Amino acid sequence: MPDKKLQAMVQTIDLTKRFGKFTAVNNLNLSINKGEIFGFLGANGAGKTTAIRMLCGLLKPTSGKAIVADCDIMTESECLKQRIGYMSQRFALYEDLTVRENVLFYSGIYQVKQEQALATAETMLTEMGIDLKDKALTKSLPLGYKQRLALTCSLLHNPQLLFLDEPTSGVDPQARRAFWNVINKLADAGKTVIVTTHFMDEAEYCHRVLVMQNGETIALGRPGELKTQNKVDNMQQLFLKLVS
Ligand SMILES: Nc1ncnc2c1ncn2[C@@H]1O[C@H](COP(=O)(O)OP(=O)(O)OP(=O)(O)O)[C@@H](O)[C@H]1O
Ligand SMILES: [Mg+2]
């Protein structure tokens, strides 16, 4: 059983998920510290989303254990939900609602008072260049803005730990940079951020990364130390070397 008393925000022991005979995540052993920006890397189908969905309490592991934000993912999923924010890989907002209506919808999901949610959202959205009172429907926003709104909605209940599954997929470089500025600010404010990405420039911004292949962990460490160990100059080269 993982030790709840450790200062880890996430701790897993042999966490495994099988779909029938297919193993999507095999024996994941991981400890993520408070305040870390932690990246999950891996090719399509490597098991990143499956691992994250287990850590969020959305998918039952086949075997193994995990303590996330001091909650046992198997038995304490209700307390877990209150302590984490999750931005799913697929677009999570309601396209036919306005920005404000999406915020109100998520305030209901996270059981946050509407006035409080609107105040939190207004501060965050204004910083990110989005007008909370805009009457336009969410579907008319550029993808980079939709992703910032989705991030805001996942933070309304002030979670300590945030899971972002490919938050910048399809987003232009400038908007990706803006999104990472927000991630850095959240980590500076003490939040733990777990993020998946296929962009190796973003992998460089993570404090530590885990590289997955066919459900297995093939590397885990700081970008700098992994590059030195593997005698490569950047994360792109590291990734190609490891997965080839
Ligand atoms: N519900 C499911 N039933 C059966 N197989 C599944 C299910 N969910 C995921 N898989 C399989 O598990 C493997 C890992 O999928 P997962 O979505 O975790 O990968 P990923 O690393 O997030 O990939 P991507 O980069 O494309 O998002 C894939 O082969 C996928 O087809
Ligand atoms: Mg995925």
mmCIF file of C-alpha atoms and ligand atoms in Angstrom:
data_model
loop_
_atom_site.group_PDB
_atom_site.id
_atom_site.type_symbol
_atom_site.label_atom_id
_atom_site.label_comp_id
_atom_site.label_asym_id
_atom_site.label_seq_id
_atom_site.Cartn_x
_atom_site.Cartn_y
_atom_site.Cartn_z
ATOM 1 C CA MET A 1 0.000 0.000 0.000
ATOM 2 C CA PRO A 2 1.455 3.429 -0.861
ATOM 3 C CA ASP A 3 2.324 5.535 2.164
ATOM 4 C CA LYS A 4 -0.168 8.381 2.542
ATOM 5 C CA LYS A 5 2.192 10.281 4.844
ATOM 6 C CA LEU A 6 4.811 10.924 2.164
ATOM 7 C CA GLN A 7 4.829 14.418 0.708
ATOM 8 C CA ALA A 8 3.980 13.007 -2.700
ATOM 9 C CA MET A 9 0.934 14.339 -4.514
ATOM 10 C CA VAL A 10 0.752 11.131 -6.552
ATOM 11 C CA GLN A 11 2.138 7.766 -5.650
ATOM 12 C CA THR A 12 1.475 4.558 -7.550
ATOM 13 C CA ILE A 13 2.528 0.979 -7.038
ATOM 14 C CA ASP A 14 2.338 -1.417 -9.987
ATOM 15 C CA LEU A 15 -0.689 0.373 -11.405
ATOM 16 C CA THR A 16 -1.988 -1.690 -14.303
ATOM 17 C CA LYS A 17 -4.916 -1.495 -16.717
ATOM 18 C CA ARG A 18 -5.926 -4.263 -19.064
ATOM 19 C CA PHE A 19 -8.727 -4.134 -21.604
ATOM 20 C CA GLY A 20 -9.455 -7.832 -22.078
ATOM 21 C CA LYS A 21 -6.108 -9.423 -22.936
ATOM 22 C CA PHE A 22 -4.593 -6.098 -24.020
ATOM 23 C CA THR A 23 -2.435 -4.310 -21.427
ATOM 24 C CA ALA A 24 -2.734 -0.528 -21.870
ATOM 25 C CA VAL A 25 -0.695 0.394 -18.747
ATOM 26 C CA ASN A 26 1.667 -2.100 -17.140
ATOM 27 C CA ASN A 27 3.066 -1.806 -13.605
ATOM 28 C CA LEU A 28 3.294 1.980 -13.420
ATOM 29 C CA ASN A 29 5.442 3.008 -10.441
ATOM 30 C CA LEU A 30 5.553 6.704 -9.943
ATOM 31 C CA SER A 31 5.886 9.391 -7.316
ATOM 32 C CA ILE A 32 5.056 13.019 -8.174
ATOM 33 C CA ASN A 33 5.883 15.802 -5.724
ATOM 34 C CA LYS A 34 3.759 18.752 -4.734
ATOM 35 C CA GLY A 35 4.361 21.733 -7.020
ATOM 36 C CA GLU A 36 5.875 19.659 -9.822
ATOM 37 C CA ILE A 37 5.083 20.074 -13.507
ATOM 38 C CA PHE A 38 5.166 16.451 -14.597
ATOM 39 C CA GLY A 39 4.925 15.377 -18.224
ATOM 40 C CA PHE A 40 3.646 12.119 -19.689
ATOM 41 C CA LEU A 41 5.225 11.500 -23.089
ATOM 42 C CA GLY A 42 4.685 8.685 -25.561
ATOM 43 C CA ALA A 43 3.466 7.892 -29.048
ATOM 44 C CA ASN A 44 -0.251 7.516 -29.869
ATOM 45 C CA GLY A 45 -1.632 4.564 -27.926
ATOM 46 C CA ALA A 46 1.286 4.461 -25.441
ATOM 47 C CA GLY A 47 -1.118 4.540 -22.469
ATOM 48 C CA LYS A 48 -0.931 8.165 -21.300
ATOM 49 C CA THR A 49 -4.664 8.897 -21.225
ATOM 50 C CA THR A 50 -5.404 5.514 -19.659
ATOM 51 C CA ALA A 51 -2.891 6.224 -16.879
ATOM 52 C CA ILE A 52 -4.338 9.688 -16.271
ATOM 53 C CA ARG A 53 -7.922 8.457 -16.214
ATOM 54 C CA MET A 54 -6.973 5.915 -13.551
ATOM 55 C CA LEU A 55 -5.237 8.613 -11.484
ATOM 56 C CA CYS A 56 -8.364 10.799 -11.736
ATOM 57 C CA GLY A 57 -10.541 7.977 -10.424
ATOM 58 C CA LEU A 58 -12.412 7.731 -13.744
ATOM 59 C CA LEU A 59 -11.131 4.303 -14.766
ATOM 60 C CA LYS A 60 -10.784 1.353 -12.414
ATOM 61 C CA PRO A 61 -7.303 -0.201 -12.445
ATOM 62 C CA THR A 62 -7.038 -3.927 -13.119
ATOM 63 C CA SER A 63 -4.407 -4.182 -10.392
ATOM 64 C CA GLY A 64 -2.015 -2.057 -8.369
ATOM 65 C CA LYS A 65 -2.547 0.916 -6.092
ATOM 66 C CA ALA A 66 -2.420 4.688 -6.186
ATOM 67 C CA ILE A 67 -2.787 7.511 -3.696
ATOM 68 C CA VAL A 68 -3.598 10.825 -5.369
ATOM 69 C CA ALA A 69 -3.951 14.059 -3.362
ATOM 70 C CA ASP A 70 -4.095 11.901 -0.211
ATOM 71 C CA CYS A 71 -7.040 9.882 -1.572
ATOM 72 C CA ASP A 72 -7.000 6.196 -2.448
ATOM 73 C CA ILE A 73 -8.206 6.083 -6.072
ATOM 74 C CA MET A 74 -10.019 2.780 -5.476
ATOM 75 C CA THR A 75 -12.020 3.739 -2.399
ATOM 76 C CA GLU A 76 -12.018 7.546 -2.115
ATOM 77 C CA SER A 77 -13.027 8.784 -5.556
ATOM 78 C CA GLU A 78 -15.500 11.332 -4.154
ATOM 79 C CA CYS A 79 -12.838 13.133 -2.088
ATOM 80 C CA LEU A 80 -10.458 12.799 -5.033
ATOM 81 C CA LYS A 81 -12.905 14.615 -7.346
ATOM 82 C CA GLN A 82 -12.945 17.652 -5.054
ATOM 83 C CA ARG A 83 -9.162 17.868 -4.964
ATOM 84 C CA ILE A 84 -8.261 17.531 -8.629
ATOM 85 C CA GLY A 85 -9.008 19.346 -11.853
ATOM 86 C CA TYR A 86 -9.162 17.416 -15.123
ATOM 87 C CA MET A 87 -9.025 18.758 -18.630
ATOM 88 C CA SER A 88 -9.777 15.845 -20.907
ATOM 89 C CA GLN A 89 -8.062 15.134 -24.210
ATOM 90 C CA ARG A 90 -11.290 15.634 -26.114
ATOM 91 C CA PHE A 91 -12.794 19.100 -26.005
ATOM 92 C CA ALA A 92 -14.693 19.334 -22.713
ATOM 93 C CA LEU A 93 -16.790 22.465 -23.122
ATOM 94 C CA TYR A 94 -20.320 22.890 -24.394
ATOM 95 C CA GLU A 95 -19.990 24.483 -27.803
ATOM 96 C CA ASP A 96 -23.532 25.873 -27.834
ATOM 97 C CA LEU A 97 -23.101 27.722 -24.539
ATOM 98 C CA THR A 98 -21.471 31.121 -24.045
ATOM 99 C CA VAL A 99 -18.263 31.506 -22.024
ATOM 100 C CA ARG A 100 -20.274 32.558 -18.957
ATOM 101 C CA GLU A 101 -22.720 29.661 -19.348
ATOM 102 C CA ASN A 102 -19.853 27.166 -19.541
ATOM 103 C CA VAL A 103 -18.405 28.615 -16.325
ATOM 104 C CA LEU A 104 -21.805 28.323 -14.629
ATOM 105 C CA PHE A 105 -22.224 24.757 -15.873
ATOM 106 C CA TYR A 106 -18.855 23.738 -14.402
ATOM 107 C CA SER A 107 -19.562 25.570 -11.157
ATOM 108 C CA GLY A 108 -22.516 23.181 -10.790
ATOM 109 C CA ILE A 109 -20.379 20.119 -11.501
ATOM 110 C CA TYR A 110 -17.759 21.168 -8.976
ATOM 111 C CA GLN A 111 -20.354 22.447 -6.481
ATOM 112 C CA VAL A 112 -18.883 25.933 -6.327
ATOM 113 C CA LYS A 113 -21.178 28.913 -5.638
ATOM 114 C CA GLN A 114 -22.009 30.688 -8.902
ATOM 115 C CA GLU A 115 -20.794 34.127 -7.754
ATOM 116 C CA GLN A 116 -17.523 32.641 -6.553
ATOM 117 C CA ALA A 117 -17.025 30.699 -9.804
ATOM 118 C CA LEU A 118 -17.747 33.785 -11.917
ATOM 119 C CA ALA A 119 -15.296 35.877 -9.873
ATOM 120 C CA THR A 120 -12.542 33.239 -10.174
ATOM 121 C CA ALA A 121 -13.218 32.809 -13.879
ATOM 122 C CA GLU A 122 -13.303 36.543 -14.582
ATOM 123 C CA THR A 123 -9.863 37.057 -13.051
ATOM 124 C CA MET A 124 -8.318 34.143 -14.942
ATOM 125 C CA LEU A 125 -10.070 34.806 -18.248
ATOM 126 C CA THR A 126 -9.276 38.527 -18.266
ATOM 127 C CA GLU A 127 -5.592 37.662 -17.758
ATOM 128 C CA MET A 128 -5.845 35.295 -20.718
ATOM 129 C CA GLY A 129 -7.611 37.807 -22.955
ATOM 130 C CA ILE A 130 -11.122 36.341 -22.827
ATOM 131 C CA ASP A 131 -14.216 38.400 -22.016
ATOM 132 C CA LEU A 132 -16.488 36.523 -19.625
ATOM 133 C CA LYS A 133 -19.442 38.607 -20.777
ATOM 134 C CA ASP A 134 -18.958 37.939 -24.467
ATOM 135 C CA LYS A 135 -22.299 36.822 -25.881
ATOM 136 C CA ALA A 136 -20.697 34.680 -28.600
ATOM 137 C CA LEU A 137 -21.047 30.928 -28.380
ATOM 138 C CA THR A 138 -17.998 28.923 -27.336
ATOM 139 C CA LYS A 139 -17.874 27.221 -30.742
ATOM 140 C CA SER A 140 -16.910 30.528 -32.355
ATOM 141 C CA LEU A 141 -13.764 30.926 -30.205
ATOM 142 C CA PRO A 142 -10.347 30.020 -31.662
ATOM 143 C CA LEU A 143 -9.075 26.673 -30.304
ATOM 144 C CA GLY A 144 -6.376 28.339 -28.187
ATOM 145 C CA TYR A 145 -9.080 30.360 -26.387
ATOM 146 C CA LYS A 146 -11.349 27.341 -25.973
ATOM 147 C CA GLN A 147 -8.476 25.512 -24.285
ATOM 148 C CA ARG A 148 -7.881 28.455 -21.936
ATOM 149 C CA LEU A 149 -11.565 28.458 -21.070
ATOM 150 C CA ALA A 150 -11.481 24.693 -20.458
ATOM 151 C CA LEU A 151 -8.458 25.187 -18.186
ATOM 152 C CA THR A 152 -10.333 27.902 -16.279
ATOM 153 C CA CYS A 153 -13.357 25.635 -15.849
ATOM 154 C CA SER A 154 -11.141 22.863 -14.440
ATOM 155 C CA LEU A 155 -9.797 25.304 -11.806
ATOM 156 C CA LEU A 156 -13.061 26.762 -10.479
ATOM 157 C CA HIS A 157 -12.941 24.646 -7.295
ATOM 158 C CA ASN A 158 -9.296 25.574 -6.653
ATOM 159 C CA PRO A 159 -7.881 22.024 -6.902
ATOM 160 C CA GLN A 160 -4.354 21.287 -5.637
ATOM 161 C CA LEU A 161 -3.644 18.984 -8.547
ATOM 162 C CA LEU A 162 -4.410 19.493 -12.198
ATOM 163 C CA PHE A 163 -4.447 16.883 -14.987
ATOM 164 C CA LEU A 164 -4.144 18.316 -18.498
ATOM 165 C CA ASP A 165 -4.428 15.742 -21.283
ATOM 166 C CA GLU A 166 -2.917 17.219 -24.462
ATOM 167 C CA PRO A 167 -4.154 20.717 -23.646
ATOM 168 C CA THR A 168 -2.261 22.320 -26.536
ATOM 169 C CA SER A 169 -3.032 19.798 -29.254
ATOM 170 C CA GLY A 170 -3.922 21.689 -32.443
ATOM 171 C CA VAL A 171 -3.092 25.046 -30.847
ATOM 172 C CA ASP A 172 -0.747 27.514 -32.624
ATOM 173 C CA PRO A 173 2.758 28.179 -31.189
ATOM 174 C CA GLN A 174 1.908 31.601 -29.744
ATOM 175 C CA ALA A 175 -1.207 30.295 -27.987
ATOM 176 C CA ARG A 176 0.780 27.272 -26.753
ATOM 177 C CA ARG A 177 3.335 29.625 -25.229
ATOM 178 C CA ALA A 178 0.544 31.618 -23.546
ATOM 179 C CA PHE A 179 -0.951 28.390 -22.207
ATOM 180 C CA TRP A 180 2.401 27.319 -20.759
ATOM 181 C CA ASN A 181 2.808 30.695 -19.081
ATOM 182 C CA VAL A 182 -0.411 29.895 -17.212
ATOM 183 C CA ILE A 183 0.842 26.393 -16.318
ATOM 184 C CA ASN A 184 4.058 27.894 -14.917
ATOM 185 C CA LYS A 185 2.111 30.420 -12.872
ATOM 186 C CA LEU A 186 -0.061 27.651 -11.418
ATOM 187 C CA ALA A 187 3.030 25.652 -10.426
ATOM 188 C CA ASP A 188 4.625 28.780 -8.932
ATOM 189 C CA ALA A 189 1.452 29.164 -6.854
ATOM 190 C CA GLY A 190 2.022 25.649 -5.458
ATOM 191 C CA LYS A 191 -0.258 23.577 -7.674
ATOM 192 C CA THR A 192 0.904 20.274 -9.082
ATOM 193 C CA VAL A 193 0.380 19.938 -12.831
ATOM 194 C CA ILE A 194 0.386 16.650 -14.722
ATOM 195 C CA VAL A 195 0.353 17.174 -18.455
ATOM 196 C CA THR A 196 0.542 15.025 -21.565
ATOM 197 C CA THR A 197 1.981 16.364 -24.770
ATOM 198 C CA HIS A 198 3.351 15.352 -28.155
ATOM 199 C CA PHE A 199 5.299 18.617 -28.387
ATOM 200 C CA MET A 200 8.891 18.065 -27.351
ATOM 201 C CA ASP A 201 9.515 21.783 -26.778
ATOM 202 C CA GLU A 202 6.830 21.524 -24.073
ATOM 203 C CA ALA A 203 8.552 18.441 -22.625
ATOM 204 C CA GLU A 204 11.543 20.717 -21.952
ATOM 205 C CA TYR A 205 9.346 22.910 -19.725
ATOM 206 C CA CYS A 206 8.422 19.990 -17.422
ATOM 207 C CA HIS A 207 10.332 19.469 -14.181
ATOM 208 C CA ARG A 208 10.261 15.712 -14.822
ATOM 209 C CA VAL A 209 8.882 13.512 -17.564
ATOM 210 C CA LEU A 210 7.844 9.899 -17.918
ATOM 211 C CA VAL A 211 8.152 8.311 -21.331
ATOM 212 C CA MET A 212 5.739 5.472 -22.068
ATOM 213 C CA GLN A 213 5.777 2.898 -24.832
ATOM 214 C CA ASN A 214 3.170 0.158 -25.222
ATOM 215 C CA GLY A 215 2.029 0.701 -21.638
ATOM 216 C CA GLU A 216 5.542 0.402 -20.189
ATOM 217 C CA THR A 217 7.677 3.094 -18.564
ATOM 218 C CA ILE A 218 10.811 3.418 -20.690
ATOM 219 C CA ALA A 219 12.287 6.538 -19.063
ATOM 220 C CA LEU A 220 11.622 8.723 -16.027
ATOM 221 C CA GLY A 221 13.569 11.767 -14.901
ATOM 222 C CA ARG A 222 14.433 15.409 -15.385
ATOM 223 C CA PRO A 223 14.755 16.502 -19.030
ATOM 224 C CA GLY A 224 18.353 17.602 -18.402
ATOM 225 C CA GLU A 225 19.461 14.327 -16.823
ATOM 226 C CA LEU A 226 17.697 12.182 -19.438
ATOM 227 C CA LYS A 227 19.373 14.143 -22.241
ATOM 228 C CA THR A 228 22.797 13.747 -20.599
ATOM 229 C CA GLN A 229 22.294 10.015 -19.956
ATOM 230 C CA ASN A 230 21.263 9.444 -23.554
ATOM 231 C CA LYS A 231 23.858 11.807 -25.061
ATOM 232 C CA VAL A 232 21.350 13.915 -26.984
ATOM 233 C CA ASP A 233 20.882 17.671 -27.271
ATOM 234 C CA ASN A 234 17.130 18.035 -27.033
ATOM 235 C CA MET A 235 13.926 16.234 -26.069
ATOM 236 C CA GLN A 236 12.987 15.581 -29.700
ATOM 237 C CA GLN A 237 16.194 13.582 -30.180
ATOM 238 C CA LEU A 238 15.696 11.862 -26.826
ATOM 239 C CA PHE A 239 12.159 10.826 -27.694
ATOM 240 C CA LEU A 240 13.128 9.464 -31.115
ATOM 241 C CA LYS A 241 16.093 7.597 -29.621
ATOM 242 C CA LEU A 242 14.002 6.034 -26.859
ATOM 243 C CA VAL A 243 10.966 4.997 -28.884
ATOM 244 C CA SER A 244 12.752 3.779 -32.013
HETATM 245 N N1 LIG B 1 -11.824 1.508 -23.387
HETATM 246 C C1 LIG B 1 -10.867 0.883 -24.072
HETATM 247 N N2 LIG B 1 -11.058 -0.375 -24.553
HETATM 248 C C2 LIG B 1 -10.079 -1.014 -25.221
HETATM 249 N N3 LIG B 1 -8.872 -0.490 -25.500
HETATM 250 C C3 LIG B 1 -8.635 0.764 -25.044
HETATM 251 C C4 LIG B 1 -9.616 1.498 -24.328
HETATM 252 N N4 LIG B 1 -9.078 2.730 -24.003
HETATM 253 C C5 LIG B 1 -7.832 2.722 -24.512
HETATM 254 N N5 LIG B 1 -7.570 1.550 -25.137
HETATM 255 C C6 LIG B 1 -6.326 1.186 -25.804
HETATM 256 O O1 LIG B 1 -5.269 1.370 -24.879
HETATM 257 C C7 LIG B 1 -4.115 1.889 -25.551
HETATM 258 C C8 LIG B 1 -3.661 3.144 -24.842
HETATM 259 O O2 LIG B 1 -4.592 4.175 -25.143
HETATM 260 P P1 LIG B 1 -4.446 5.644 -24.558
HETATM 261 O O3 LIG B 1 -5.635 6.402 -25.003
HETATM 262 O O4 LIG B 1 -4.167 5.545 -23.111
HETATM 263 O O5 LIG B 1 -3.128 6.137 -25.318
HETATM 264 P P2 LIG B 1 -2.475 7.578 -25.345
HETATM 265 O O6 LIG B 1 -1.035 7.396 -24.963
HETATM 266 O O7 LIG B 1 -3.278 8.534 -24.562
HETATM 267 O O8 LIG B 1 -2.536 7.935 -26.911
HETATM 268 P P3 LIG B 1 -2.768 9.355 -27.649
HETATM 269 O O9 LIG B 1 -1.407 10.011 -27.711
HETATM 270 O O10 LIG B 1 -3.226 8.959 -29.026
HETATM 271 O O11 LIG B 1 -3.779 10.127 -26.907
HETATM 272 C C9 LIG B 1 -4.519 2.085 -27.015
HETATM 273 O O12 LIG B 1 -4.070 0.963 -27.765
HETATM 274 C C10 LIG B 1 -6.013 2.131 -26.953
HETATM 275 O O13 LIG B 1 -6.586 1.654 -28.163
HETATM 276 MG MG MG B 2 -4.307 10.211 -25.005
#
